[in-house]
Amino acid sequence: MKDEREILKGILDIHVHAGPSVANRAVDAADMLKEAVVAGYRGFLVKDHYFPSCMGVKIVQEHCDARGVEIYSSMALNNSIGLFNALAVDAAINMGAKIIYFPTVSSKNHIDHHKGTFVGAGKMSVPETPVTYVDENGKMDDEAIEILKLLAEKDVVLGTGHGTAWEIDHLVEKATELGVKHILVNHPQFHIGASYEQMTKWANLGAFIEINVCVFTCGSKLGTLGDEVIGEMLKAVPLDRMILDSDMGQNGNGSPVEGMYRFIRVLMDKFGLSEADIDLIAKKNPALLLNV
């Protein structure tokens, strides 16, 4: 009889909140590597909201027993690194960062959603200056545009971050116009307020649409969205434009690997996805996005 957990072999989880971080995490990058090795993962990407993950990832990759598992890094353009800071982006890319995210925790949309109580901020004490980068007329911040030009030049992935659906819509359009080839729309069903029609539009423009284990009640202890959202997303977004990742690592939320396995079982048992479908959204599409 086939081991059902074989489905985990080859997974590339491109959204893991592994420590070290300003907030307590369930796993750090070395812990996550151990779990990934046991599960047979191809790799994972470490995301942090406040600091580039490049240095920690590089040390773990080179000094721990990775057994072929690749660890990737990223950086989010929040106030803590100078917002739309081209020098910081250039440095992160040269340190191996695979995804550069537009504002997440510094986004006004994020701050309004959490009402100043974001647990991922740890003991950060300096108040955030809320960021919007597209005005009511649809004009994008000039410095933000320069970052998009840099990502296009360096052929690095744009993560759309935690802006409003209005901001993300203009961001995806402008990034496509400027030649950014790799775009990941972060959890449009959570925080962002995107319609399913917008998800379809962004997929048609060539972006990948993220479906995150963490935000669903069937996926994690912190999840708030019901299964019906999964069904609607599967209708709106072609599987060849969808990426499944965990978005886990929060303290008290359990193992990202176990969360991924639980969610995969839901996708297969309740929504009829095949093993080939899972291979596409959790293995092939993430590798295509990262160009690895």
Coordinates of C-alpha atoms in Angstrom, one line a residue:
M1 CA 0.0 0.0 0.0
K2 CA 1.3 3.4 -1.0
D3 CA 2.4 5.8 1.8
E4 CA 0.1 8.8 1.6
R5 CA 2.8 11.1 2.9
E6 CA 4.8 10.3 -0.3
I7 CA 2.9 13.3 -1.7
L8 CA 5.2 15.6 0.3
K9 CA 8.3 14.5 -1.6
G10 CA 9.6 17.2 -3.8
I11 CA 7.5 20.1 -2.3
L12 CA 8.9 23.6 -2.6
D13 CA 7.2 25.7 0.1
I14 CA 7.9 29.3 -0.8
H15 CA 6.3 31.0 2.2
V16 CA 7.6 29.9 5.6
H17 CA 7.9 32.2 8.6
A18 CA 10.9 30.6 10.1
G19 CA 13.0 32.3 12.7
P20 CA 15.1 34.1 13.8
S21 CA 12.6 36.9 13.8
V22 CA 11.4 39.8 16.0
A23 CA 8.5 37.5 16.9
N24 CA 8.7 34.1 18.4
R25 CA 8.4 31.4 15.8
A26 CA 7.4 27.7 15.9
V27 CA 10.6 26.8 14.0
D28 CA 13.8 28.5 13.0
A29 CA 15.4 27.9 9.6
A30 CA 17.5 25.0 10.9
D31 CA 14.4 23.4 12.5
M32 CA 12.5 23.7 9.3
L33 CA 15.4 22.2 7.4
K34 CA 15.3 19.1 9.6
E35 CA 11.5 18.7 9.0
A36 CA 12.0 19.3 5.3
V37 CA 14.7 16.7 5.1
V38 CA 12.5 14.1 6.8
A39 CA 9.5 14.9 4.5
G40 CA 11.6 14.8 1.4
Y41 CA 11.0 18.4 0.4
R42 CA 12.9 20.0 -2.5
G43 CA 13.2 23.2 -0.6
F44 CA 11.6 26.1 1.2
L45 CA 11.8 29.9 1.3
V46 CA 12.0 31.9 4.5
K47 CA 10.0 35.1 4.7
D48 CA 10.4 37.7 7.4
H49 CA 8.5 41.0 7.5
Y50 CA 11.1 43.1 9.2
F51 CA 14.6 41.9 8.1
P52 CA 16.1 40.2 5.0
S53 CA 16.3 36.5 5.6
C54 CA 19.4 36.1 3.3
M55 CA 22.1 35.9 5.9
G56 CA 20.5 33.4 8.2
V57 CA 19.4 31.2 5.3
K58 CA 22.9 31.2 3.8
I59 CA 24.5 30.1 7.1
V60 CA 22.0 27.3 7.6
Q61 CA 22.3 26.1 4.0
E62 CA 26.1 25.9 4.2
H63 CA 26.6 24.6 7.8
C64 CA 23.7 22.3 8.4
D65 CA 23.1 18.8 6.9
A66 CA 20.7 19.9 4.1
R67 CA 20.8 16.6 2.2
G68 CA 19.9 18.3 -1.0
V69 CA 17.1 20.5 0.4
E70 CA 17.5 24.0 -0.9
I71 CA 16.7 27.0 1.3
Y72 CA 15.8 30.3 -0.3
S73 CA 15.6 33.9 1.1
S74 CA 13.6 37.0 0.5
M75 CA 13.0 40.6 1.7
A76 CA 9.9 42.7 2.4
L77 CA 9.9 46.4 1.6
N78 CA 8.7 47.7 4.9
N79 CA 9.7 50.7 7.0
S80 CA 12.3 48.6 8.9
I81 CA 14.5 48.4 5.8
G82 CA 13.8 51.9 4.4
L83 CA 10.7 51.0 2.4
F84 CA 11.3 51.4 -1.4
N85 CA 15.1 51.2 -0.9
A86 CA 16.8 50.3 -4.1
L87 CA 20.2 49.8 -2.3
A88 CA 18.7 47.3 0.1
V89 CA 17.0 45.5 -2.7
D90 CA 20.2 45.3 -4.7
A91 CA 22.1 44.0 -1.7
A92 CA 19.4 41.4 -0.9
I93 CA 19.4 40.2 -4.5
N94 CA 23.2 39.9 -4.4
M95 CA 22.9 37.8 -1.2
G96 CA 20.5 35.4 -3.1
A97 CA 17.1 36.8 -2.3
K98 CA 14.5 35.1 -4.6
I99 CA 11.4 37.2 -3.8
I100 CA 11.1 40.9 -3.0
Y101 CA 7.7 41.7 -1.4
F102 CA 6.0 45.1 -1.7
P103 CA 4.9 46.4 1.8
T104 CA 3.4 43.9 4.1
V105 CA 3.4 45.0 7.8
S106 CA 3.9 48.6 6.9
S107 CA 1.0 48.7 4.5
K108 CA -1.9 50.8 5.7
N109 CA -4.2 48.0 4.7
H110 CA -2.3 45.6 7.0
I111 CA -2.3 48.0 9.9
D112 CA -6.0 48.8 9.5
H113 CA -6.7 45.1 9.5
H114 CA -4.8 44.2 12.6
K115 CA -5.7 47.5 14.5
G116 CA -2.2 47.7 16.0
T117 CA -2.1 44.2 17.5
F118 CA -0.1 42.2 14.9
V119 CA 1.5 39.3 16.9
G120 CA 4.2 39.0 14.2
A121 CA 5.6 42.3 15.4
G122 CA 7.0 40.8 18.6
K123 CA 8.2 43.6 20.8
M124 CA 8.6 46.2 18.1
S125 CA 7.9 49.6 19.8
V126 CA 8.4 52.3 17.2
P127 CA 5.0 53.0 15.5
E128 CA 4.7 52.2 11.9
T129 CA 4.0 54.9 9.4
P130 CA 1.2 53.4 7.3
V131 CA 2.2 53.0 3.6
T132 CA 0.1 53.4 0.5
Y133 CA 1.8 53.4 -2.8
V134 CA -1.1 53.9 -5.2
D135 CA -3.2 57.0 -4.8
E136 CA -7.0 57.3 -5.4
N137 CA -6.3 58.3 -9.0
G138 CA -4.3 55.2 -9.7
K139 CA -0.9 56.9 -9.7
M140 CA 1.9 54.8 -8.3
D141 CA 4.7 56.1 -6.1
D142 CA 7.8 56.9 -8.2
E143 CA 10.2 55.1 -5.9
A144 CA 7.9 52.0 -6.1
I145 CA 8.1 52.1 -9.9
E146 CA 11.9 52.3 -9.7
I147 CA 11.9 49.1 -7.6
L148 CA 9.8 47.4 -10.2
K149 CA 12.3 48.4 -12.9
L150 CA 15.1 46.9 -10.8
L151 CA 13.2 43.6 -10.4
A152 CA 12.6 43.5 -14.1
E153 CA 16.3 44.1 -14.8
K154 CA 17.5 41.5 -12.3
D155 CA 14.7 39.0 -13.2
V156 CA 13.7 38.6 -9.5
V157 CA 10.2 37.6 -8.3
L158 CA 7.8 40.4 -7.1
G159 CA 5.6 39.4 -4.2
T160 CA 2.7 41.7 -4.0
G161 CA 2.5 42.0 -0.2
H162 CA -0.4 43.2 1.9
G163 CA -1.8 46.3 0.0
T164 CA -5.5 46.7 -0.9
A165 CA -6.9 45.0 -3.9
W166 CA -6.8 48.5 -5.6
E167 CA -3.1 48.7 -4.9
I168 CA -2.4 45.1 -6.0
D169 CA -4.4 45.6 -9.2
H170 CA -2.3 48.6 -10.2
L171 CA 0.9 46.9 -9.0
V172 CA 0.4 43.7 -11.2
E173 CA -0.5 45.8 -14.2
K174 CA 2.5 48.2 -13.8
A175 CA 4.9 45.3 -13.1
T176 CA 3.7 43.5 -16.2
E177 CA 4.0 46.7 -18.2
L178 CA 7.6 47.2 -17.0
G179 CA 8.7 43.7 -17.8
V180 CA 8.6 41.9 -14.4
K181 CA 8.4 38.3 -15.5
H182 CA 7.7 36.6 -12.2
I183 CA 4.9 37.8 -10.0
L184 CA 3.3 36.2 -6.9
V185 CA 0.0 37.6 -5.7
N186 CA 0.1 37.0 -1.9
H187 CA -3.0 35.6 -0.2
P188 CA -5.6 37.6 -2.3
Q189 CA -8.4 35.9 -0.3
F190 CA -7.0 37.2 3.0
H191 CA -6.3 40.8 4.0
I192 CA -6.3 41.9 0.4
G193 CA -10.1 41.8 -0.3
A194 CA -9.6 40.7 -3.9
S195 CA -12.6 39.5 -5.9
Y196 CA -12.4 36.2 -7.7
E197 CA -12.7 38.2 -10.9
Q198 CA -9.5 40.1 -10.0
M199 CA -7.8 36.8 -9.2
T200 CA -8.7 35.5 -12.7
K201 CA -7.5 38.8 -14.2
W202 CA -4.1 38.7 -12.5
A203 CA -3.7 35.0 -13.5
N204 CA -4.4 35.9 -17.1
L205 CA -1.7 38.6 -16.9
G206 CA 0.8 35.9 -16.0
A207 CA 0.9 36.2 -12.2
F208 CA 0.8 33.2 -9.9
I209 CA -1.9 33.3 -7.3
E210 CA -1.1 32.1 -3.8
I211 CA -3.3 29.7 -1.8
N212 CA -2.0 29.6 1.8
V213 CA -2.5 26.8 4.3
C214 CA -2.3 29.2 7.2
V215 CA -5.4 31.3 6.5
F216 CA -7.9 28.3 6.3
T217 CA -9.5 26.7 9.3
C218 CA -8.8 23.3 7.8
G219 CA -5.1 24.1 7.5
S220 CA -3.9 25.7 10.7
K221 CA -4.9 26.8 14.2
L222 CA -4.8 30.5 13.1
G223 CA -7.0 30.0 10.1
T224 CA -10.2 32.0 9.7
L225 CA -11.4 31.2 6.2
G226 CA -13.8 28.3 5.5
D227 CA -13.5 25.6 2.9
E228 CA -15.9 27.4 0.5
V229 CA -13.2 29.9 -0.3
I230 CA -11.0 27.1 -1.5
G231 CA -13.7 25.9 -3.9
E232 CA -14.2 29.5 -5.3
M233 CA -10.5 30.0 -5.7
L234 CA -10.2 26.7 -7.6
K235 CA -12.9 27.9 -10.0
A236 CA -11.3 31.3 -10.5
V237 CA -7.7 30.4 -10.9
P238 CA -6.3 27.8 -13.3
L239 CA -4.1 25.3 -11.6
D240 CA -1.2 26.3 -13.8
R241 CA -1.4 29.7 -12.3
M242 CA -1.8 28.7 -8.6
I243 CA 0.8 28.1 -6.0
L244 CA 0.2 26.2 -2.7
D245 CA 2.4 27.2 0.2
S246 CA 2.1 27.0 4.0
D247 CA 2.6 30.6 5.2
M248 CA 3.2 28.9 8.6
G249 CA 5.8 29.1 11.3
Q250 CA 3.9 31.3 13.7
N251 CA 4.4 30.4 17.4
G252 CA 1.8 27.9 18.6
N253 CA 0.6 27.2 15.1
G254 CA 2.4 23.9 14.7
S255 CA 4.7 22.4 12.0
P256 CA 4.6 24.0 8.5
V257 CA 5.1 20.5 7.1
E258 CA 2.2 19.0 9.0
G259 CA 0.0 21.9 8.1
M260 CA 0.9 21.4 4.4
Y261 CA 0.1 17.7 4.6
R262 CA -3.3 18.3 6.3
F263 CA -4.3 20.9 3.6
I264 CA -3.2 18.7 0.8
R265 CA -5.4 15.9 2.1
V266 CA -8.3 18.4 2.1
L267 CA -7.6 19.4 -1.5
M268 CA -7.5 15.8 -2.6
D269 CA -10.2 14.2 -0.4
K270 CA -12.8 17.1 -0.5
F271 CA -12.0 19.0 -3.7
G272 CA -10.9 16.1 -5.9
L273 CA -7.4 17.3 -6.8
S274 CA -5.1 14.5 -8.1
E275 CA -1.6 13.8 -7.2
A276 CA -0.6 15.4 -10.5
D277 CA -2.5 18.5 -9.5
I278 CA -0.7 18.7 -6.2
D279 CA 2.6 18.2 -8.0
L280 CA 1.7 21.1 -10.2
I281 CA 0.7 23.7 -7.6
A282 CA 3.2 22.7 -4.8
K283 CA 6.2 21.6 -6.8
K284 CA 6.3 22.6 -10.4
N285 CA 4.7 26.0 -10.2
P286 CA 6.9 27.3 -7.3
A287 CA 10.0 26.1 -9.1
L288 CA 8.9 27.9 -12.3
L289 CA 8.2 31.1 -10.3
L290 CA 11.7 31.0 -8.6
N291 CA 13.3 29.8 -11.9
V292 CA 15.1 26.9 -10.1

